[in-house]
Every structure is written in structure tokens, then in C-alpha cells.
JSON list of C-alpha atoms in Angstrom, two decimals:
[
{"chain": "A", "resi": 1, "resn": "LEU", "atom": "CA", "xyz": [2.95, -15.24, -11.22]},
{"chain": "A", "resi": 2, "resn": "SER", "atom": "CA", "xyz": [-0.45, -13.88, -12.62]},
{"chain": "A", "resi": 3, "resn": "THR", "atom": "CA", "xyz": [0.09, -15.73, -16.15]},
{"chain": "A", "resi": 4, "resn": "ARG", "atom": "CA", "xyz": [1.01, -18.87, -14.22]},
{"chain": "A", "resi": 5, "resn": "LEU", "atom": "CA", "xyz": [-1.79, -19.11, -12.17]},
{"chain": "A", "resi": 6, "resn": "ASN", "atom": "CA", "xyz": [-4.30, -17.85, -14.68]},
{"chain": "A", "resi": 7, "resn": "LEU", "atom": "CA", "xyz": [-5.43, -14.97, -12.48]},
{"chain": "A", "resi": 8, "resn": "PRO", "atom": "CA", "xyz": [-6.13, -11.59, -13.80]},
{"chain": "A", "resi": 9, "resn": "ARG", "atom": "CA", "xyz": [-5.18, -9.66, -10.90]},
{"chain": "A", "resi": 10, "resn": "VAL", "atom": "CA", "xyz": [-1.84, -9.52, -8.95]},
{"chain": "A", "resi": 11, "resn": "ILE", "atom": "CA", "xyz": [-1.05, -6.21, -7.21]},
{"chain": "A", "resi": 12, "resn": "GLN", "atom": "CA", "xyz": [2.17, -5.46, -5.81]},
{"chain": "A", "resi": 13, "resn": "THR", "atom": "CA", "xyz": [2.01, -2.94, -2.65]},
{"chain": "A", "resi": 14, "resn": "SER", "atom": "CA", "xyz": [5.54, -1.57, -3.52]},
{"chain": "A", "resi": 15, "resn": "ILE", "atom": "CA", "xyz": [4.19, -0.39, -6.96]},
{"chain": "A", "resi": 16, "resn": "LEU", "atom": "CA", "xyz": [1.39, 1.19, -5.40]},
{"chain": "A", "resi": 17, "resn": "TRP", "atom": "CA", "xyz": [3.20, 2.84, -2.64]},
{"chain": "A", "resi": 18, "resn": "ARG", "atom": "CA", "xyz": [5.83, 4.41, -5.42]},
{"chain": "A", "resi": 19, "resn": "LEU", "atom": "CA", "xyz": [3.04, 5.74, -7.57]},
{"chain": "A", "resi": 20, "resn": "HIS", "atom": "CA", "xyz": [1.24, 7.16, -4.45]},
{"chain": "A", "resi": 21, "resn": "SER", "atom": "CA", "xyz": [4.59, 8.93, -3.29]},
{"chain": "A", "resi": 22, "resn": "SER", "atom": "CA", "xyz": [5.68, 10.23, -6.74]},
{"chain": "A", "resi": 23, "resn": "LEU", "atom": "CA", "xyz": [1.69, 11.69, -7.23]},
{"chain": "A", "resi": 24, "resn": "ALA", "atom": "CA", "xyz": [1.83, 13.08, -3.85]},
{"chain": "A", "resi": 25, "resn": "ALA", "atom": "CA", "xyz": [5.24, 15.01, -4.60]},
{"chain": "A", "resi": 26, "resn": "ALA", "atom": "CA", "xyz": [3.99, 16.13, -7.90]},
{"chain": "A", "resi": 27, "resn": "VAL", "atom": "CA", "xyz": [0.90, 17.59, -6.24]},
{"chain": "A", "resi": 28, "resn": "THR", "atom": "CA", "xyz": [2.80, 19.25, -3.45]},
{"chain": "A", "resi": 29, "resn": "ALA", "atom": "CA", "xyz": [5.43, 20.83, -5.19]},
{"chain": "A", "resi": 30, "resn": "PRO", "atom": "CA", "xyz": [5.00, 20.85, -9.06]},
{"chain": "A", "resi": 31, "resn": "GLY", "atom": "CA", "xyz": [8.05, 22.08, -10.69]},
{"chain": "A", "resi": 32, "resn": "ALA", "atom": "CA", "xyz": [9.58, 23.07, -7.30]},
{"chain": "A", "resi": 33, "resn": "SER", "atom": "CA", "xyz": [12.88, 21.62, -6.08]},
{"chain": "A", "resi": 34, "resn": "ASN", "atom": "CA", "xyz": [15.21, 22.20, -2.94]},
{"chain": "A", "resi": 35, "resn": "SER", "atom": "CA", "xyz": [17.66, 19.83, -1.42]},
{"chain": "A", "resi": 36, "resn": "ALA", "atom": "CA", "xyz": [15.53, 19.06, 1.60]},
{"chain": "A", "resi": 37, "resn": "GLY", "atom": "CA", "xyz": [12.34, 18.57, -0.49]},
{"chain": "A", "resi": 38, "resn": "ASP", "atom": "CA", "xyz": [14.83, 16.02, -2.45]},
{"chain": "A", "resi": 39, "resn": "ILE", "atom": "CA", "xyz": [15.89, 13.95, 0.59]},
{"chain": "A", "resi": 40, "resn": "ASP", "atom": "CA", "xyz": [12.34, 13.63, 2.02]},
{"chain": "A", "resi": 41, "resn": "ASP", "atom": "CA", "xyz": [11.26, 12.42, -1.63]},
{"chain": "A", "resi": 42, "resn": "LEU", "atom": "CA", "xyz": [14.09, 9.92, -1.59]},
{"chain": "A", "resi": 43, "resn": "GLU", "atom": "CA", "xyz": [13.37, 8.86, 2.05]},
{"chain": "A", "resi": 44, "resn": "SER", "atom": "CA", "xyz": [9.62, 8.23, 1.08]},
{"chain": "A", "resi": 45, "resn": "SER", "atom": "CA", "xyz": [10.33, 6.57, -2.06]},
{"chain": "A", "resi": 46, "resn": "LEU", "atom": "CA", "xyz": [12.62, 3.90, -0.17]},
{"chain": "A", "resi": 47, "resn": "PRO", "atom": "CA", "xyz": [11.26, 1.01, 1.63]},
{"chain": "A", "resi": 48, "resn": "VAL", "atom": "CA", "xyz": [10.39, 1.62, 5.18]},
{"chain": "A", "resi": 49, "resn": "TYR", "atom": "CA", "xyz": [12.97, -0.80, 6.42]},
{"chain": "A", "resi": 50, "resn": "MET", "atom": "CA", "xyz": [15.86, 1.12, 4.76]},
{"chain": "A", "resi": 51, "resn": "ASN", "atom": "CA", "xyz": [15.13, 4.50, 6.22]},
{"chain": "A", "resi": 52, "resn": "VAL", "atom": "CA", "xyz": [16.52, 5.32, 9.79]},
{"chain": "A", "resi": 53, "resn": "PHE", "atom": "CA", "xyz": [14.53, 5.70, 12.60]},
{"chain": "A", "resi": 54, "resn": "LYS", "atom": "CA", "xyz": [14.99, 6.74, 16.29]},
{"chain": "A", "resi": 55, "resn": "THR", "atom": "CA", "xyz": [12.80, 4.07, 17.72]},
{"chain": "A", "resi": 56, "resn": "ASP", "atom": "CA", "xyz": [11.22, 0.90, 16.83]},
{"chain": "A", "resi": 57, "resn": "ALA", "atom": "CA", "xyz": [7.99, 2.81, 17.58]},
{"chain": "A", "resi": 58, "resn": "ASP", "atom": "CA", "xyz": [8.57, 5.03, 14.75]},
{"chain": "A", "resi": 59, "resn": "LEU", "atom": "CA", "xyz": [9.46, 2.81, 12.39]},
{"chain": "A", "resi": 60, "resn": "MET", "atom": "CA", "xyz": [6.22, 0.70, 13.17]},
{"chain": "A", "resi": 61, "resn": "ARG", "atom": "CA", "xyz": [4.01, 4.24, 12.94]},
{"chain": "A", "resi": 62, "resn": "GLU", "atom": "CA", "xyz": [5.39, 4.84, 9.71]},
{"chain": "A", "resi": 63, "resn": "TRP", "atom": "CA", "xyz": [4.88, 1.16, 8.31]},
{"chain": "A", "resi": 64, "resn": "LYS", "atom": "CA", "xyz": [1.25, 1.34, 9.27]},
{"chain": "A", "resi": 65, "resn": "ARG", "atom": "CA", "xyz": [0.67, 4.97, 8.00]},
{"chain": "A", "resi": 66, "resn": "ARG", "atom": "CA", "xyz": [2.14, 3.41, 4.36]},
{"chain": "A", "resi": 67, "resn": "CYS", "atom": "CA", "xyz": [-0.19, 0.19, 4.75]},
{"chain": "A", "resi": 68, "resn": "GLN", "atom": "CA", "xyz": [-3.00, 2.27, 5.60]},
{"chain": "A", "resi": 69, "resn": "LEU", "atom": "CA", "xyz": [-2.54, 4.61, 2.26]},
{"chain": "A", "resi": 70, "resn": "VAL", "atom": "CA", "xyz": [-1.76, 1.34, 0.44]},
{"chain": "A", "resi": 71, "resn": "GLN", "atom": "CA", "xyz": [-4.92, -0.41, 1.57]},
{"chain": "A", "resi": 72, "resn": "HIS", "atom": "CA", "xyz": [-6.90, 2.59, 0.82]},
{"chain": "A", "resi": 73, "resn": "SER", "atom": "CA", "xyz": [-5.69, 2.25, -2.86]},
{"chain": "A", "resi": 74, "resn": "LEU", "atom": "CA", "xyz": [-6.80, -1.06, -2.68]},
{"chain": "A", "resi": 75, "resn": "ALA", "atom": "CA", "xyz": [-10.16, -0.86, -1.83]},
{"chain": "A", "resi": 76, "resn": "GLY", "atom": "CA", "xyz": [-11.77, -0.20, -5.05]},
{"chain": "A", "resi": 77, "resn": "ASP", "atom": "CA", "xyz": [-10.02, -3.42, -6.52]},
{"chain": "A", "resi": 78, "resn": "LEU", "atom": "CA", "xyz": [-10.73, -5.62, -3.38]},
{"chain": "A", "resi": 79, "resn": "ARG", "atom": "CA", "xyz": [-14.71, -4.49, -3.53]},
{"chain": "A", "resi": 80, "resn": "LYS", "atom": "CA", "xyz": [-14.78, -5.25, -7.24]},
{"chain": "A", "resi": 81, "resn": "CYS", "atom": "CA", "xyz": [-13.32, -8.71, -6.88]},
{"chain": "A", "resi": 82, "resn": "LEU", "atom": "CA", "xyz": [-15.39, -9.53, -3.98]},
{"chain": "A", "resi": 83, "resn": "ARG", "atom": "CA", "xyz": [-18.59, -8.21, -5.86]},
{"chain": "A", "resi": 84, "resn": "ASP", "atom": "CA", "xyz": [-17.65, -10.30, -9.16]},
{"chain": "A", "resi": 85, "resn": "GLY", "atom": "CA", "xyz": [-16.43, -13.15, -7.29]},
{"chain": "A", "resi": 86, "resn": "LYS", "atom": "CA", "xyz": [-12.89, -13.20, -8.69]},
{"chain": "A", "resi": 87, "resn": "SER", "atom": "CA", "xyz": [-9.57, -13.74, -7.10]},
{"chain": "A", "resi": 88, "resn": "ILE", "atom": "CA", "xyz": [-6.85, -11.15, -6.54]},
{"chain": "A", "resi": 89, "resn": "ILE", "atom": "CA", "xyz": [-3.36, -11.59, -5.26]},
{"chain": "A", "resi": 90, "resn": "VAL", "atom": "CA", "xyz": [-2.05, -8.63, -3.18]},
{"chain": "A", "resi": 91, "resn": "GLN", "atom": "CA", "xyz": [1.61, -9.15, -2.36]},
{"chain": "A", "resi": 92, "resn": "GLY", "atom": "CA", "xyz": [4.19, -6.87, -0.81]},
{"chain": "A", "resi": 93, "resn": "SER", "atom": "CA", "xyz": [5.91, -5.85, 2.81]},
{"chain": "A", "resi": 94, "resn": "LEU", "atom": "CA", "xyz": [3.15, -2.95, 2.88]},
{"chain": "A", "resi": 95, "resn": "LEU", "atom": "CA", "xyz": [0.15, -5.21, 4.15]},
{"chain": "A", "resi": 96, "resn": "ASP", "atom": "CA", "xyz": [-1.04, -4.89, 7.47]},
{"chain": "A", "resi": 97, "resn": "PRO", "atom": "CA", "xyz": [-2.92, -8.50, 7.82]},
{"chain": "A", "resi": 98, "resn": "VAL", "atom": "CA", "xyz": [-5.27, -7.44, 10.49]},
{"chain": "A", "resi": 99, "resn": "GLU", "atom": "CA", "xyz": [-6.37, -4.47, 8.78]},
{"chain": "A", "resi": 100, "resn": "LEU", "atom": "CA", "xyz": [-6.47, -6.22, 5.28]},
{"chain": "A", "resi": 101, "resn": "LEU", "atom": "CA", "xyz": [-8.74, -8.75, 6.75]},
{"chain": "A", "resi": 102, "resn": "ALA", "atom": "CA", "xyz": [-10.96, -6.42, 8.85]},
{"chain": "A", "resi": 103, "resn": "SER", "atom": "CA", "xyz": [-11.77, -4.23, 5.66]},
{"chain": "A", "resi": 104, "resn": "THR", "atom": "CA", "xyz": [-12.47, -7.32, 3.62]},
{"chain": "A", "resi": 105, "resn": "TRP", "atom": "CA", "xyz": [-14.92, -8.57, 6.17]},
{"chain": "A", "resi": 106, "resn": "ARG", "atom": "CA", "xyz": [-16.48, -5.11, 6.32]},
{"chain": "A", "resi": 107, "resn": "MET", "atom": "CA", "xyz": [-16.70, -5.00, 2.36]},
{"chain": "A", "resi": 108, "resn": "ALA", "atom": "CA", "xyz": [-17.91, -8.32, 2.31]},
{"chain": "A", "resi": 109, "resn": "SER", "atom": "CA", "xyz": [-20.80, -7.91, 4.80]},
{"chain": "A", "resi": 110, "resn": "ASP", "atom": "CA", "xyz": [-21.70, -4.61, 2.85]},
{"chain": "A", "resi": 111, "resn": "LEU", "atom": "CA", "xyz": [-22.30, -6.44, -0.39]},
{"chain": "A", "resi": 112, "resn": "ASP", "atom": "CA", "xyz": [-25.07, -8.55, 1.20]}
]
């Protein structure tokens, strides 16, 4: 997509989430392996809609948690693009549009 649109930055939220999950698993238990941990790692690496939750509120809570972590990971790239006046495409299901817009406005006002 970035090549076709001649844009230098296209970021996929699913890749950021998988990177975050794998790094968190490596930091919390380097070299350790148990069946319960493996199941937790598997569930955290799956898309949020493929996990089983007791209630819709639990699903939304987990989705928002993942969105916040991904948005935190995106903050540096977004700030750099705003500062340099460059374009960026962020795609994926782990975007909370309300929070992303609010944080982008805050970043833009901090640049002034």
C-alpha cells in the first residue's frame, strides 16, 4: 500500500501488538515454559475478537487495553510525522478513533 501511494510510513496495529506480546512474554519469563503460561501467551497473541470473554464489557475492556498499548507504541512515530509534516497510515483493528484523535490533537498543540 505504501509503495502504491508513495508514502514512507504505513503501520499495522496487529504487527505492533504481536511485537508487544512477544517482548512482554520474553521479559516476564525468559526461558520459562509452563502450560498455563503458554495458553495465556496464545490468547494474548490472538486477535481480540477470537478470544472468549464472559461478557461484552470484558471484550471491550480488553480491546481498549490493547488499543492503549498500541497507541502508546505509535506515539513517537505520530509525533515525528506531525513535526516533519509527513503522512502516515495507521491501519488495523486495534485503533480507538476517539483516543487516537484526542492524542493527535494534544501532540499537535504541543508542537505549537
